[in-house]
C-alpha positions as a printed Julia matrix, in Angstrom:
599×3 Matrix{Float64}:
  33.65   -0.1    20.85
  31.45    0.59   23.99
  32.86   -1.27   27.18
  31.3    -2.21   30.45
  32.88    0.32   33.27
  32.99    0.03   37.15
  32.7     2.93   39.76
  34.21    2.78   43.58
  32.83    6.0    44.57
  30.39    6.93   47.3
  26.82    8.01   46.3
  27.6    11.53   46.7
  30.8    11.35   44.62
  28.94    9.1    42.04
  26.29   11.9    41.65
  28.64   14.54   41.01
  30.38   12.25   38.41
  27.0    11.65   36.69
  26.53   15.27   36.21
  29.95   15.77   34.78
  29.46   12.97   32.45
  25.85   13.99   31.42
  27.99   17.2    30.06
  30.53   15.53   28.45
  28.0    12.89   26.56
  25.26   15.43   26.22
  22.82   12.68   26.95
  21.31   11.57   30.41
  23.76    9.27   31.9
  22.51    5.67   32.63
  22.92    4.93   36.45
  23.97    2.99   38.52
  27.41    2.13   37.24
  30.53    2.25   39.36
  33.68    2.9    37.41
  37.21    4.87   37.89
  37.29    8.61   36.35
  39.94    7.44   34.2
  38.06    4.74   32.5
  35.36    6.8    32.03
  37.37    9.47   30.45
  39.1     6.73   28.43
  35.47    5.86   27.16
  34.7     9.28   26.16
  37.79    9.77   23.77
  37.49    6.27   22.04
  34.01    5.67   21.61
  30.84    7.5    20.11
  28.57    4.37   20.89
  26.67    4.53   23.85
  27.81    2.91   26.68
  26.06   -0.39   28.27
  22.96    0.22   30.53
  23.73   -2.09   33.22
  20.39   -2.82   35.97
  21.44   -2.14   39.48
  22.15   -5.03   41.82
  22.89   -7.3    38.73
  25.35  -10.07   39.44
  27.67  -10.39   36.94
  29.71  -13.33   38.13
  27.79  -16.16   36.23
  27.82  -16.18   32.72
  24.91  -14.45   30.94
  22.8   -15.55   28.41
  23.62  -13.13   25.42
  20.67  -12.31   23.11
  21.03   -9.92   19.93
  17.99   -7.97   18.9
  18.35   -6.43   15.09
  16.14   -3.81   14.77
  14.58   -1.41   11.84
  11.37    0.59   11.36
   9.7     2.59    8.45
  10.96    0.43    5.55
   8.06    1.48    3.25
   8.75   -0.93    0.66
  12.02    0.83   -0.4
  13.48   -2.35   -2.14
  15.56   -0.71   -4.36
  18.82    1.11   -3.36
  17.41    4.54   -2.44
  19.17    7.7    -3.39
  19.13    8.62    0.35
  21.88    9.94    2.97
  22.43    9.58    6.4
  24.03   11.96    8.57
  27.01   10.78   10.55
  29.51   12.56   12.77
  32.9    13.64   11.27
  35.1    15.9    13.23
  37.1    16.66    9.68
  33.8    18.7     8.56
  33.34   22.17    9.75
  29.63   21.28   10.81
  30.9    18.15   12.67
  28.86   15.71   10.14
  28.78   14.49    6.59
  25.94   12.81    4.73
  26.77    9.14    3.82
  24.84    7.41    1.22
  22.58    4.37    2.5
  20.05    1.95    1.83
  18.99   -1.06   -0.29
  17.45   -4.25    0.45
  19.9    -6.62   -0.57
  22.74   -5.0     1.43
  20.13   -4.68    4.23
  19.56   -8.46    4.34
  23.48   -9.14    4.09
  24.03   -6.56    6.92
  21.52   -8.34    9.01
  22.8   -11.87    8.29
  26.16  -11.04    9.43
  25.14   -9.36   12.71
  22.92  -12.61   13.4
  26.08  -14.78   12.61
  27.36  -13.22   15.72
  25.01  -14.83   18.14
  23.15  -18.17   18.39
  20.47  -15.89   19.97
  18.81  -13.66   17.66
  15.43  -11.75   17.06
  14.86   -9.35   14.0
  11.98   -7.05   14.68
  10.11   -3.93   12.58
   8.62   -1.22   14.54
   6.19   -0.86   11.71
   5.45    1.07    8.01
   7.16   -1.86    6.79
   4.7    -1.36    3.96
   2.42    1.48    2.68
   3.52    4.57    1.12
   5.46    2.32   -0.93
   7.33    2.77   -4.23
   6.01    1.31   -7.43
   7.91   -1.77   -7.24
   6.32   -3.25   -4.09
   3.0    -1.32   -4.82
   2.22   -2.62   -8.05
   2.02   -5.99   -6.34
  -0.11   -5.11   -3.45
   3.31   -5.07   -1.24
   3.74   -8.74   -1.79
   7.44   -8.14   -2.86
   7.99   -6.38    0.39
   6.68   -9.2     2.72
   8.63  -11.79    0.3
  11.96   -9.7     1.09
  11.43   -9.85    4.53
  10.78  -13.18    4.67
  14.37  -13.68    3.24
  15.93  -11.36    5.8
  14.61  -13.36    8.43
  12.08  -10.99   10.57
  10.6   -12.55   13.61
   7.89   -9.89   14.54
   6.7    -6.53   13.04
   4.48   -4.15   14.92
   1.98   -2.38   12.92
   2.54    1.13   11.89
  -0.16    3.74   10.8
   0.6     2.94    6.99
  -0.22   -0.78    7.39
  -3.71    0.33    7.56
  -3.55    2.29    4.16
  -5.46   -0.2     2.49
  -7.92   -1.61    5.18
  -7.94   -4.78    7.87
  -8.51   -7.15    5.24
  -5.21   -6.1     3.18
  -3.18   -6.48    6.52
  -4.81  -10.0     7.2
  -4.32  -11.16    3.62
  -0.49   -9.85    3.94
  -0.09  -11.95    7.28
  -1.88  -15.24    5.88
  -1.4   -15.17    2.08
  -3.8   -15.26   -0.85
  -4.52  -13.29   -3.79
  -5.99   -9.96   -3.84
  -9.74   -9.4    -4.16
 -10.31   -7.67   -7.59
 -12.25   -4.43   -7.04
 -14.44   -5.1   -10.12
 -15.32   -8.93   -9.87
 -15.22   -8.84   -6.25
 -13.17  -12.42   -6.64
  -9.75  -13.14   -5.78
  -7.22  -12.01   -8.42
  -3.81  -13.72   -8.83
  -3.0   -12.21  -12.09
   0.36  -10.11  -12.58
   2.71  -12.51  -11.19
   5.12  -14.82  -12.74
   4.2   -17.91  -14.5
   3.53  -20.85  -12.28
   2.92  -19.12   -9.3
  -0.58  -19.31   -8.31
  -0.87  -17.37   -5.03
   0.96  -15.3    -2.17
   1.84  -17.32    0.53
   2.03  -14.4     3.37
   4.4   -13.44    6.06
   6.35  -15.93    7.8
   6.98  -13.36   11.01
   4.09  -12.4    13.0
   2.17   -8.96   12.8
   1.7    -7.66   16.73
  -0.74   -5.03   17.59
  -1.57   -4.94   21.31
  -3.6    -1.68   21.05
  -5.71   -2.22   18.01
  -8.97   -3.73   19.27
 -11.49   -5.33   16.42
 -14.53   -3.17   17.45
 -17.3    -6.18   17.06
 -15.41   -8.57   19.18
 -13.04   -6.54   21.39
 -10.39   -8.88   20.55
  -6.95   -7.76   19.19
  -6.63   -7.4    15.37
  -3.7    -9.47   15.67
  -1.62  -10.88   18.74
  -0.5    -8.34   21.6
   2.5    -9.92   22.01
   4.95  -12.91   21.24
   7.51  -15.05   23.29
  10.68  -16.01   22.12
  13.23  -18.36   24.27
  16.73  -18.21   24.33
  18.56  -20.87   26.2
  15.75  -21.09   28.47
  14.97  -17.53   29.05
  11.72  -15.79   27.62
  11.64  -12.72   26.07
   8.74  -11.01   25.13
   7.98   -8.79   22.27
   5.1    -6.55   22.63
   3.72   -4.55   19.15
   1.83   -1.07   19.61
   0.83    1.41   17.22
   0.57    5.04   17.53
  -3.19    5.9    18.62
  -3.39    8.64   16.19
  -3.39    6.16   13.52
  -7.22    7.0    12.34
  -6.37   10.87   11.66
  -3.27    9.56    9.44
  -4.99    7.36    7.05
  -8.19    7.34    4.96
 -11.01    6.41    7.14
 -11.98    3.25    5.04
  -8.34    1.93    6.25
  -9.01    1.84   10.0
 -12.74    0.85    9.69
 -13.96   -1.93   11.99
 -11.07   -1.28   14.62
 -10.46    0.71   17.64
  -7.06    2.22   18.7
  -6.45    2.3    22.44
  -4.0     4.08   24.72
  -0.29    2.83   24.05
   0.63    3.02   27.5
  -2.19    1.31   29.23
  -2.17   -1.55   26.74
   1.55   -2.41   27.49
   1.45   -2.14   31.04
  -1.84   -4.36   31.26
   0.14   -7.3    29.68
   2.82   -7.2    32.37
   1.0    -9.18   34.95
   0.12  -11.93   32.31
   3.88  -12.24   31.08
   5.14  -12.68   34.59
   2.64  -15.2    35.01
   4.52  -17.08   32.32
   7.85  -16.69   33.54
   8.63  -13.56   31.59
  11.14  -11.05   32.91
  12.86   -9.54   29.7
  10.41   -7.38   27.75
  11.02   -5.5    24.52
   8.49   -3.27   23.1
   8.08   -2.27   19.55
   5.87    0.97   19.18
   5.26    2.77   16.06
   5.52    6.46   17.57
   8.87    8.67   17.7
  10.45   11.92   18.01
  13.53   14.14   16.94
  16.78   14.86   18.39
  19.84   16.97   16.99
  22.7    14.77   17.14
  24.24   11.87   15.25
  22.64    8.59   14.31
  23.53    7.19   18.09
  22.92   10.16   20.07
  19.93   11.85   21.66
  20.34   15.3    22.27
  17.76   17.77   22.86
  15.13   15.06   22.38
  11.6    16.35   21.11
   8.29   14.56   20.7
   5.62   12.29   22.19
   7.63    9.41   22.29
   9.55   10.09   25.46
   6.7    10.55   27.86
   4.99    7.42   26.55
   8.33    5.27   27.23
   8.58    7.36   30.72
   5.17    5.79   31.59
   5.74    2.13   30.65
   5.87   -0.16   33.3
   9.38   -0.46   34.73
   9.31   -4.13   33.43
  10.04   -2.68   30.01
  13.32   -3.05   29.34
  13.92   -2.06   25.42
  11.84   -0.09   23.24
  12.23    0.14   19.49
  10.28    2.87   17.86
   9.37    4.42   14.45
   7.26    6.96   12.71
   9.16   10.24   12.78
  11.93    8.4    10.24
  14.59    9.91   12.64
  17.41    7.71   14.05
  18.48    8.12   17.77
  19.8     5.55   20.77
  18.25    7.09   24.08
  17.85    6.0    27.72
  14.32    7.12   29.05
  13.59    6.13   32.79
  15.91    3.34   32.33
  14.63    2.1    29.13
  16.81    1.39   26.36
  15.05    3.4    23.26
  15.91    3.37   19.95
  15.18    4.31   16.11
  16.56    3.19   12.65
  15.77    6.11   10.72
  13.7     4.93    7.79
  13.79    3.21    4.42
  16.29    0.39    5.14
  19.21    3.02    5.71
  20.07    1.88    9.12
  19.68   -1.15   11.33
  20.07   -1.37   14.96
  22.35   -3.84   16.69
  21.03   -4.32   20.43
  22.86   -6.49   22.58
  21.42   -7.89   25.86
  22.72  -10.0    28.95
  20.07  -11.94   30.68
  20.93  -13.28   34.3
  20.25  -17.14   34.2
  18.82  -16.98   37.7
  16.52  -14.09   37.48
  15.77  -14.19   33.68
  16.22  -10.31   34.22
  18.12   -7.99   31.48
  21.39   -7.2    33.33
  23.1    -5.07   30.64
  21.74   -3.57   27.33
  23.2    -1.46   24.55
  22.49   -0.6    21.25
  24.0     1.32   18.07
  22.71    2.14   14.68
  24.67    0.98   11.66
  24.97    2.36    8.15
  23.4    -0.02    5.35
  25.99    0.72    2.83
  25.03    0.46   -1.05
  28.44   -0.63   -1.67
  28.26   -3.25    0.91
  27.72   -7.2     0.36
  24.25   -8.34   -1.11
  22.18  -11.0    -0.35
  22.04  -13.19   -3.49
  18.55  -14.64   -2.74
  17.28  -10.98   -2.26
  19.09   -9.84   -5.58
  17.07  -12.77   -7.43
  13.78  -11.6    -5.96
  14.48   -8.06   -7.06
  15.25   -8.63  -10.47
  12.22  -10.86  -10.8
   9.68   -8.01   -9.58
  11.78   -5.67  -11.56
  11.07   -7.52  -14.9
   7.29   -7.64  -14.1
   6.97   -4.06  -13.33
   9.36   -2.49  -16.13
   6.65   -2.07  -18.88
   4.49   -0.21  -16.97
   7.04    1.68  -14.93
   9.02    2.87  -17.9
   5.9     3.72  -19.88
   5.91    7.18  -21.07
   2.69    8.89  -20.22
   3.24   12.41  -21.18
   5.78   15.37  -21.53
   6.58   18.81  -19.21
   8.7    21.57  -20.03
  10.17   21.86  -16.75
  10.41   20.36  -13.0
   7.4    20.84  -11.12
   8.44   21.62   -7.76
   6.9    20.6    -4.48
   8.44   23.75   -2.7
   5.83   25.95   -1.69
   6.26   30.23   -1.53
   5.69   32.12    1.44
   1.93   32.12    0.8
   1.78   28.32    0.95
   1.38   27.75   -2.86
   3.47   25.37   -4.69
   3.39   24.46   -8.49
   2.98   20.74   -7.75
   0.13   21.45   -5.57
  -1.38   23.47   -8.43
  -0.79   20.65  -11.01
  -2.13   18.32   -8.85
  -5.27   20.1    -8.01
  -5.83   20.79  -11.78
  -5.45   17.21  -12.64
  -8.09   16.34  -10.06
 -10.39   19.01  -11.34
 -10.16   17.79  -14.83
 -10.83   14.31  -13.91
 -13.78   15.03  -12.02
 -15.39   18.28  -13.6
 -17.81   16.59  -16.24
 -21.1    15.75  -14.76
 -20.89   12.08  -15.12
 -17.87   12.28  -12.96
 -19.04   14.49  -10.35
 -19.35   18.34  -11.59
 -16.64   19.55   -9.52
 -15.75   23.12   -9.66
 -12.85   22.97   -6.91
 -10.25   20.5    -6.27
  -8.26   20.54   -3.27
  -5.15   18.34   -2.19
  -3.22   18.08    1.08
   0.53   18.44    0.68
   1.36   15.31    2.36
   0.1    13.32   -0.19
   2.91   14.49   -2.57
   6.11   12.89   -2.06
   8.46   14.05   -4.72
   8.76   16.6    -7.37
   8.2    15.84  -11.07
  11.28   15.67  -12.83
  11.09   15.15  -16.63
  13.68   13.36  -18.39
  16.31   15.28  -20.85
  13.53   14.99  -23.75
  10.79   16.14  -21.01
   8.95   12.9   -21.18
   7.58   11.72  -17.95
   7.29    8.02  -16.96
   4.14    6.16  -15.16
   6.88    5.27  -12.3
   7.92    9.18  -12.11
   4.38    9.96  -11.38
   3.93    7.19   -8.9
   6.86    8.42   -6.97
   4.99   11.94   -6.7
   1.52   10.08   -5.49
   2.1     6.66   -4.22
  -0.98    6.43   -1.79
  -3.47    5.41   -4.47
  -6.47    7.39   -2.96
  -9.71    7.55   -4.7
 -11.01   11.08   -5.7
 -14.3    11.89   -3.98
 -16.48   14.58   -5.08
 -19.03   16.23   -2.47
 -21.19   19.09   -1.99
 -20.05   21.64    0.2
 -21.28   25.35    1.14
 -18.96   28.45    0.91
 -18.78   28.39    4.64
 -17.88   24.68    4.93
 -15.22   25.09    2.5
 -13.57   28.19    4.54
 -13.84   26.09    7.7
 -11.59   23.33    5.94
  -9.31   26.01    4.72
  -9.24   27.35    8.32
  -7.98   24.0     9.95
  -4.62   24.57    7.62
  -1.26   24.93    9.01
  -0.31   28.67    8.95
   2.91   28.91   10.89
   6.39   28.94    9.78
   8.3    30.53    7.27
   6.77   28.26    4.54
   3.17   27.14    5.89
   1.86   23.61    4.74
  -1.47   24.63    2.96
  -3.75   22.95    0.53
  -2.99   23.0    -3.03
  -6.0    24.66   -4.89
  -7.34   24.23   -8.57
  -7.48   27.2   -11.16
  -9.95   29.33  -10.89
 -10.33   29.55   -7.03
  -8.29   31.95   -4.86
  -8.01   33.25   -1.61
  -6.06   35.78    0.67
  -5.07   34.93    4.19
  -3.67   36.87    7.17
  -1.32   35.39    9.9
  -2.24   38.29   12.29
  -5.87   37.29   12.36
  -7.23   35.17   15.38
  -7.13   31.19   14.64
 -10.78   30.06   12.96
 -10.7    33.59   11.17
  -7.55   33.57    9.09
  -9.12   33.02    5.9
 -10.55   36.45    4.56
 -13.8    35.39    3.53
 -14.53   38.28    0.76
 -11.44   37.18   -0.63
 -12.43   33.74   -1.62
 -13.31   33.73   -5.28
 -14.15   31.03   -7.95
 -13.56   32.32  -11.74
 -13.42   35.83  -10.12
 -16.54   35.66   -8.66
 -16.87   36.09   -4.68
 -18.01   32.77   -3.3
 -21.26   32.87   -1.05
 -21.5    31.33    2.54
 -24.69   30.05    1.82
 -24.17   28.86   -1.76
 -23.19   24.84   -2.55
 -20.06   24.02   -4.62
 -18.92   20.55   -5.63
 -15.49   19.68   -4.51
 -13.04   17.1    -5.15
 -10.94   16.07   -2.6
  -8.67   12.51   -2.09
 -10.33    9.99    0.24
  -7.86   10.88    2.89
  -8.87   14.48    2.81
 -12.71   13.81    2.42
 -12.95   11.39    5.31
 -11.45   14.08    7.88
  -7.99   13.06    8.19
  -4.67   14.98    9.45
  -7.27   17.49   11.24
  -9.24   18.58    8.51
 -12.43   17.15    9.95
 -14.64   20.03    7.93
 -14.53   18.05    4.92
 -16.88   15.46    6.96
 -19.65   18.01    6.28
 -19.4    17.18    2.7
 -22.62   15.32    1.19
 -23.99   13.69   -2.03
 -20.29   11.93   -2.39
 -19.3    10.47   -5.77
 -16.24    7.94   -5.62
 -14.39    8.89   -8.99
 -10.69    8.0   -10.22
  -7.65    7.1    -8.13
  -5.33   10.16   -7.83
  -2.29    8.68   -9.87
  -5.06    7.74  -12.72
  -6.33   11.37  -12.74
  -2.69   12.78  -12.96
  -1.85   10.49  -15.73
  -4.88   11.17  -17.78
  -4.24   14.87  -17.36
  -0.65   14.75  -18.41
  -1.62   12.52  -21.42
  -3.91   15.47  -22.77
  -0.87   17.68  -23.86
   1.83   17.29  -26.36
   4.07   19.07  -23.66
   2.55   20.52  -20.58
   3.94   24.06  -19.19
   3.15   23.97  -15.48
   1.07   27.07  -14.38
   3.36   29.76  -12.57
   3.17   30.0    -8.86
   1.24   32.89   -7.59
  -2.11   34.21   -7.7
  -4.12   31.76   -6.27
  -2.97   32.11   -2.59
  -2.05   35.52   -0.96
  -0.66   36.21    2.1
  -0.82   39.52    3.98
   1.29   38.73    7.16
């Protein structure tokens, strides 16, 4: 276990010791602390948990108020025990790590309850993407099962993530306050699909927070910027912020009507207001993140935009729980304890604070990520909830929609072409090719919309649930008119770097060649762009299908915004279901021939 240390060196000796310990820990050392060298070395030898951060000048003579914060992030509606692992340090392995199975809402709930039982002062927080891009069990019911599960877990606050905006601000508001979803055909509340005797959805018992999301028409925040929870007379503020890049990460309709402000400015502007209310302890939950190369409690070679953001937060900020990158870490950035619990409920972060009763300030803080073991205890209430929704979802989830002869992989070749990208593009083209469906001649899809390979059962059958795992976003297909030049402009906005570049999937009949040595903006060889064997002309118009995410210019594909005469067509998942159902047994087209790479 991590333990409190004390040094009795002068300043020069302390700096030398700090340099040494930085090398030992391979992470920035939190100063100032004073300790004897022997104690420091003892800590190194017996603990992999980061040592407590102690505030300079703290008075440890009086008994402080102990507060436990339990944090997680990027849950994405993963209610079932996922087939996931986390990497943990293991000296017995040649690479120094082992992969350990993790996850499951029943087990996560039980673990959080056991941690909460350790202290009378507890807050359970999420740093966003609690919902959105969710598996079928949650998505079939508009993510209501996830919200109900989190009510049982005892969540206090959820900072919005970008995926909370997948279906627009009215959807988020409904998840907060409750009520039935609006039926797209009748434009009336639709409470169907629930168990008998249940009339409506009651909403979240916890607060959504979003300090940097402002309703454009009113200049008021979409949800409260912060919330305050009091522990033994001491107030602790919890501020929620989401990455300001959200409009580029979700379909345009998802962020209609709101503006995303700078994360740092939004947080720092709140500090005077909080201090006027007597708040000296501040926790920020931010949906932004980074990467590091160590174990789940390390902070080694950290990369990403999170670090400079946190360093610019006002020094009054004590703790930052983060998200978005789906990575785990425990860091110290400019004196701010900064954590992330990976994703999908595989980890939870246990954060312990000590608050000075006189100054109300945080005087010590420590954190560690804990694995949610699939074999661990289960919360019976969550088991009951899960079983209820599984019964409701099972008929649709297990319905066989077609057969394929082999697995359809999303791994791209060196040119950027994948078997799954081809199949999805072909399905989208088939759904929109007829004149009454848009008259498309080309379909394009982004690799980020494809989340898993299609893996058939032993008899080749593929269920609706399996296909939903592949395409969980439920984007509409948009058919639009683009010139040959505009299509080339869109292709130029792809990511060509790396051994396996991330390129758009393209439908059969369309092909082109690209050259990685050509200058940016001219990587696609225009003369190589062909449709059914004919060279495409820059001034000719073509009907192109893209999902609503791409069509709105998200993920940097702004060239799609030039498309005109738009027609909204089927959902992407429904197009895939319809495509497979047309074949007695589909053999996926081989990879190669649609995309060619010269360098």
